Short mmCIF file of C-alpha atoms in Angstrom, two decimals:
data_model
loop_
_atom_site.label_atom_id
_atom_site.label_comp_id
_atom_site.label_asym_id
_atom_site.label_seq_id
_atom_site.Cartn_x
_atom_site.Cartn_y
_atom_site.Cartn_z
CA GLY A 130 0.01 -0.05 -0.06
CA ILE A 131 0.87 3.70 -0.02
CA ASP A 132 1.02 5.68 3.29
CA LEU A 133 -0.19 9.13 3.18
CA VAL A 134 2.65 11.67 4.21
CA MET A 135 0.63 14.89 3.31
CA ILE A 136 -2.46 16.07 1.93
CA GLY A 137 -3.58 19.59 1.24
CA VAL A 138 -6.92 20.28 -0.14
CA ALA A 139 -8.26 23.92 -0.85
CA HIS A 140 -11.17 25.25 -3.02
CA ASP A 141 -12.16 28.17 -4.94
CA GLU A 142 -10.70 31.64 -3.80
CA ARG A 143 -8.47 29.78 -1.04
CA ILE A 144 -6.37 28.32 -3.97
CA ALA A 145 -5.34 31.84 -4.84
CA TRP A 146 -4.01 32.81 -1.43
CA ASP A 147 -2.84 29.47 0.09
CA ARG A 148 0.02 27.75 -1.84
CA HIS A 149 0.15 24.85 0.80
CA PRO A 150 -3.59 24.27 1.75
CA LEU A 151 -2.93 22.31 4.94
CA ALA A 152 -6.01 21.83 7.56
CA ARG A 153 -6.58 24.95 9.45
CA LEU A 154 -8.58 25.49 12.58
CA GLY A 155 -11.69 27.29 12.48
CA ALA A 156 -15.27 27.39 14.02
CA GLY A 157 -15.57 23.85 13.03
CA ASP A 158 -19.11 24.50 11.79
CA GLY A 159 -18.13 24.61 8.14
CA ALA A 160 -19.93 27.99 7.73
CA GLY A 161 -18.62 29.69 4.64
CA SER A 162 -16.13 26.82 3.59
CA GLU A 163 -18.36 24.86 1.28
CA LEU A 164 -16.93 23.92 -2.06
CA LYS A 165 -18.46 26.03 -4.78
CA LYS A 166 -16.74 25.25 -8.11
CA VAL A 167 -12.95 24.44 -8.00
CA CYS A 168 -10.95 22.20 -5.94
CA MET A 169 -7.21 21.53 -5.80
CA ILE A 170 -5.68 18.54 -4.10
CA ALA A 171 -2.07 18.27 -3.26
CA THR A 172 -0.56 15.11 -1.87
CA CYS A 173 2.54 13.09 -0.98
CA GLY A 174 2.44 9.37 -0.46
CA ARG A 175 5.25 6.87 0.70
CA ARG A 176 5.49 3.44 -0.55
CA LYS A 177 8.53 1.16 0.59
CA GLY A 178 10.19 4.35 2.07
CA LEU A 179 10.06 6.51 -0.95
CA VAL A 180 7.89 9.42 -1.36
CA CYS A 181 6.03 10.84 -4.55
CA SER A 182 4.24 13.95 -4.86
CA LEU A 183 1.31 15.02 -7.08
CA SER A 184 -1.31 17.70 -7.37
CA ARG A 185 -4.72 17.74 -9.30
CA VAL A 186 -7.54 20.35 -9.98
CA VAL A 187 -10.98 19.69 -10.35
CA CYS A 188 -13.69 22.06 -11.73
CA PHE A 189 -17.44 21.52 -11.16
CA GLY A 190 -18.86 23.28 -14.24
CA GLU A 191 -17.44 25.31 -16.89
CA VAL A 192 -13.66 26.26 -16.57
CA SER A 193 -13.47 30.09 -16.07
CA GLU A 194 -11.24 31.96 -18.65
CA GLU A 195 -8.89 32.99 -15.73
CA LEU A 196 -8.45 29.44 -14.43
CA ARG A 197 -7.96 28.05 -18.01
CA LYS A 198 -5.34 30.59 -18.73
CA ILE A 199 -3.13 30.22 -15.45
CA HIS A 200 -3.47 26.48 -15.61
CA ASP A 201 -2.21 26.43 -19.18
CA VAL A 202 0.81 28.44 -18.14
CA CYS A 203 1.37 26.26 -14.98
CA MET A 204 1.42 23.15 -17.11
CA GLU A 205 3.89 24.90 -19.45
CA VAL A 206 6.28 25.86 -16.73
CA ASP A 207 6.02 22.24 -15.14
CA ALA A 208 6.93 20.85 -18.77
CA GLU A 209 9.95 23.23 -18.87
CA LEU A 210 11.13 22.09 -15.54
CA ASN A 211 10.61 18.36 -15.97
CA LEU A 212 12.30 18.28 -19.46
CA ALA A 213 15.20 20.26 -18.24
CA THR A 214 15.80 17.99 -15.18
CA THR A 215 18.85 16.34 -16.80
CA PRO A 216 21.96 14.98 -15.25
CA GLY A 217 24.53 17.77 -14.41
CA LYS A 218 21.87 20.50 -14.20
CA THR A 219 22.21 22.53 -10.98
CA ALA A 220 19.43 23.83 -8.68
CA ASP A 221 20.47 27.39 -9.57
CA GLU A 222 20.05 26.58 -13.36
CA LEU A 223 16.57 25.05 -12.76
CA TYR A 224 15.55 28.04 -10.59
CA LYS A 225 16.65 30.51 -13.43
CA LEU A 226 14.87 28.44 -16.03
CA ALA A 227 11.55 28.42 -14.04
CA ALA A 228 11.82 32.19 -13.42
CA LYS A 229 12.41 32.76 -17.22
CA ALA A 230 9.46 30.41 -18.02
CA TYR A 231 7.12 32.46 -15.71
CA ALA A 232 8.42 35.79 -17.03
CA ASP A 233 8.11 34.77 -20.70
CA ARG A 234 4.37 33.89 -19.93
CA CYS A 235 3.71 37.29 -18.21
CA PHE A 236 3.69 35.93 -14.63
CA PRO A 237 7.21 37.06 -13.45
CA GLU A 238 6.24 37.50 -9.83
CA GLN A 239 5.00 33.78 -9.41
CA ILE A 240 8.51 32.61 -9.05
CA GLU A 241 8.81 34.36 -5.65
CA GLN A 242 5.51 33.20 -4.30
CA HIS A 243 6.15 29.73 -3.59
CA HIS A 244 9.11 27.12 -3.81
CA GLN A 245 9.14 25.41 -7.20
CA GLY A 246 10.14 21.83 -6.04
CA GLY A 247 13.35 19.74 -6.49
CA LEU A 248 14.89 16.42 -5.40
CA ILE A 249 12.35 13.98 -3.60
CA GLY A 250 12.98 10.48 -2.23
CA TYR A 251 12.91 9.58 1.49
CA LYS A 252 11.33 13.00 2.40
CA CYS A 253 8.99 15.31 0.35
CA ARG A 254 11.86 17.34 -0.64
CA HIS A 255 15.62 16.85 -0.09
CA TRP A 256 16.40 20.17 -1.67
CA ILE A 257 14.55 22.82 -3.78
CA ALA A 258 15.69 24.75 -6.64
CA GLN A 259 16.62 28.14 -5.57
CA PRO A 260 19.13 31.13 -6.54
CA GLY A 261 22.75 30.09 -6.15
CA GLY A 262 21.72 26.47 -5.43
CA THR A 263 24.56 24.15 -6.12
CA GLN A 264 22.81 20.81 -5.78
CA VAL A 265 23.12 18.76 -8.87
CA VAL A 266 20.69 16.59 -10.70
CA LYS A 267 21.56 12.94 -10.97
CA ALA A 268 20.37 10.05 -12.89
CA GLY A 269 18.41 7.32 -11.04
CA ARG A 270 16.78 9.93 -8.69
CA ALA A 271 13.37 11.29 -8.56
CA TYR A 272 12.28 14.93 -8.81
CA ALA A 273 8.91 16.75 -8.22
CA TRP A 274 8.26 20.31 -9.62
CA ASN A 275 5.27 22.09 -8.54
CA PRO A 276 4.85 25.38 -10.11
CA THR A 277 1.85 27.44 -9.01
CA ILE A 278 0.03 30.63 -10.07
CA ALA A 279 -2.26 32.58 -8.05
CA GLY A 280 -4.70 34.65 -10.14
CA LYS A 281 -7.13 37.42 -8.92
CA THR A 282 -9.88 34.95 -8.10
CA ILE A 283 -8.51 31.55 -8.20
CA GLY A 284 -5.27 29.65 -8.29
CA THR A 285 -3.67 26.55 -9.70
CA LYS A 286 -0.68 24.11 -9.48
CA SER A 287 0.92 21.39 -11.84
CA GLU A 288 2.77 18.53 -10.12
CA ASP A 289 3.93 15.10 -10.73
CA THR A 290 7.07 13.10 -9.65
CA ILE A 291 9.60 12.07 -12.45
CA LEU A 292 12.50 9.71 -12.39
CA VAL A 293 15.61 10.80 -14.30
CA THR A 294 16.60 7.58 -16.05
CA ARG A 295 20.13 6.27 -16.73
CA ASP A 296 19.97 7.64 -20.15
CA GLY A 297 18.94 11.05 -19.02
CA SER A 298 15.48 11.03 -20.15
CA VAL A 299 12.39 11.49 -17.70
CA GLU A 300 9.66 9.21 -16.69
CA ASN A 301 6.47 10.26 -14.95
CA LEU A 302 6.04 8.01 -11.82
CA THR A 303 2.68 9.46 -10.91
CA PRO A 304 0.41 9.39 -13.83
CA SER A 305 -3.40 9.06 -13.39
CA SER A 306 -4.66 6.70 -16.01
CA ASP A 307 -8.15 8.17 -15.72
CA TRP A 308 -7.28 11.81 -15.61
CA PRO A 309 -7.29 14.10 -18.63
CA TYR A 310 -3.87 15.00 -19.90
CA VAL A 311 -2.78 17.53 -22.46
CA GLU A 312 0.53 18.07 -24.19
CA ALA A 313 2.13 21.21 -22.75
CA LYS A 314 4.74 22.84 -25.01
CA THR A 315 8.09 24.22 -24.08
CA ALA A 316 9.78 27.32 -25.58
CA ASP A 317 11.94 25.07 -27.76
CA GLY A 318 9.02 23.22 -29.02
CA LYS A 319 9.09 20.01 -26.88
CA THR A 320 5.99 18.73 -25.47
CA MET A 321 5.19 16.64 -22.33
CA LYS A 322 1.81 15.35 -21.17
CA ARG A 323 0.70 17.34 -18.07
CA PRO A 324 -2.45 16.85 -15.85
CA ASP A 325 -5.17 18.94 -17.19
CA ILE A 326 -8.25 20.26 -15.18
CA LEU A 327 -10.68 17.48 -14.59
CA VAL A 328 -14.37 18.87 -15.47
CA LYS A 329 -17.06 17.20 -13.68
#
């Protein structure tokens, strides 16, 4: 089985202001906290000692223009990071790549709003990409990138766990077989399947 390490659930406007939507204390009566339209679930699970992370977004009804736009950008930034995770690349290089990917898509401030992910294994993250980071990507290790964007009324995230294989390619370790995926494009024309918004 898989042991739950962390689960974060947020809905509607809370997704825009809470990048790590952990449970919080409140009145306990549920007043004002009912799911209206959009739900984001972020989780980490452990199996045989190793941890994987993933996030998914569900929309009940038509996807708003704002959510569509920011989720498309999130998936593209995620694809940029995943496909650039090659042996020898440093945490600093990957941070700069993420910053450029956000900026090129008109969301330069988002790089500063939340960590972007990094090496995963026996912990949810062993290191995260940051300016000046000297940690190096190695083959045979897993990485989880989690770009997020907060819009004016809604937020989103794109996240899976990848394995950097011995030949330097990446394998998605957390695909969801019954989830909608789209081909997200990188600036250099490569594509990677990323989890889209599930519409119910």
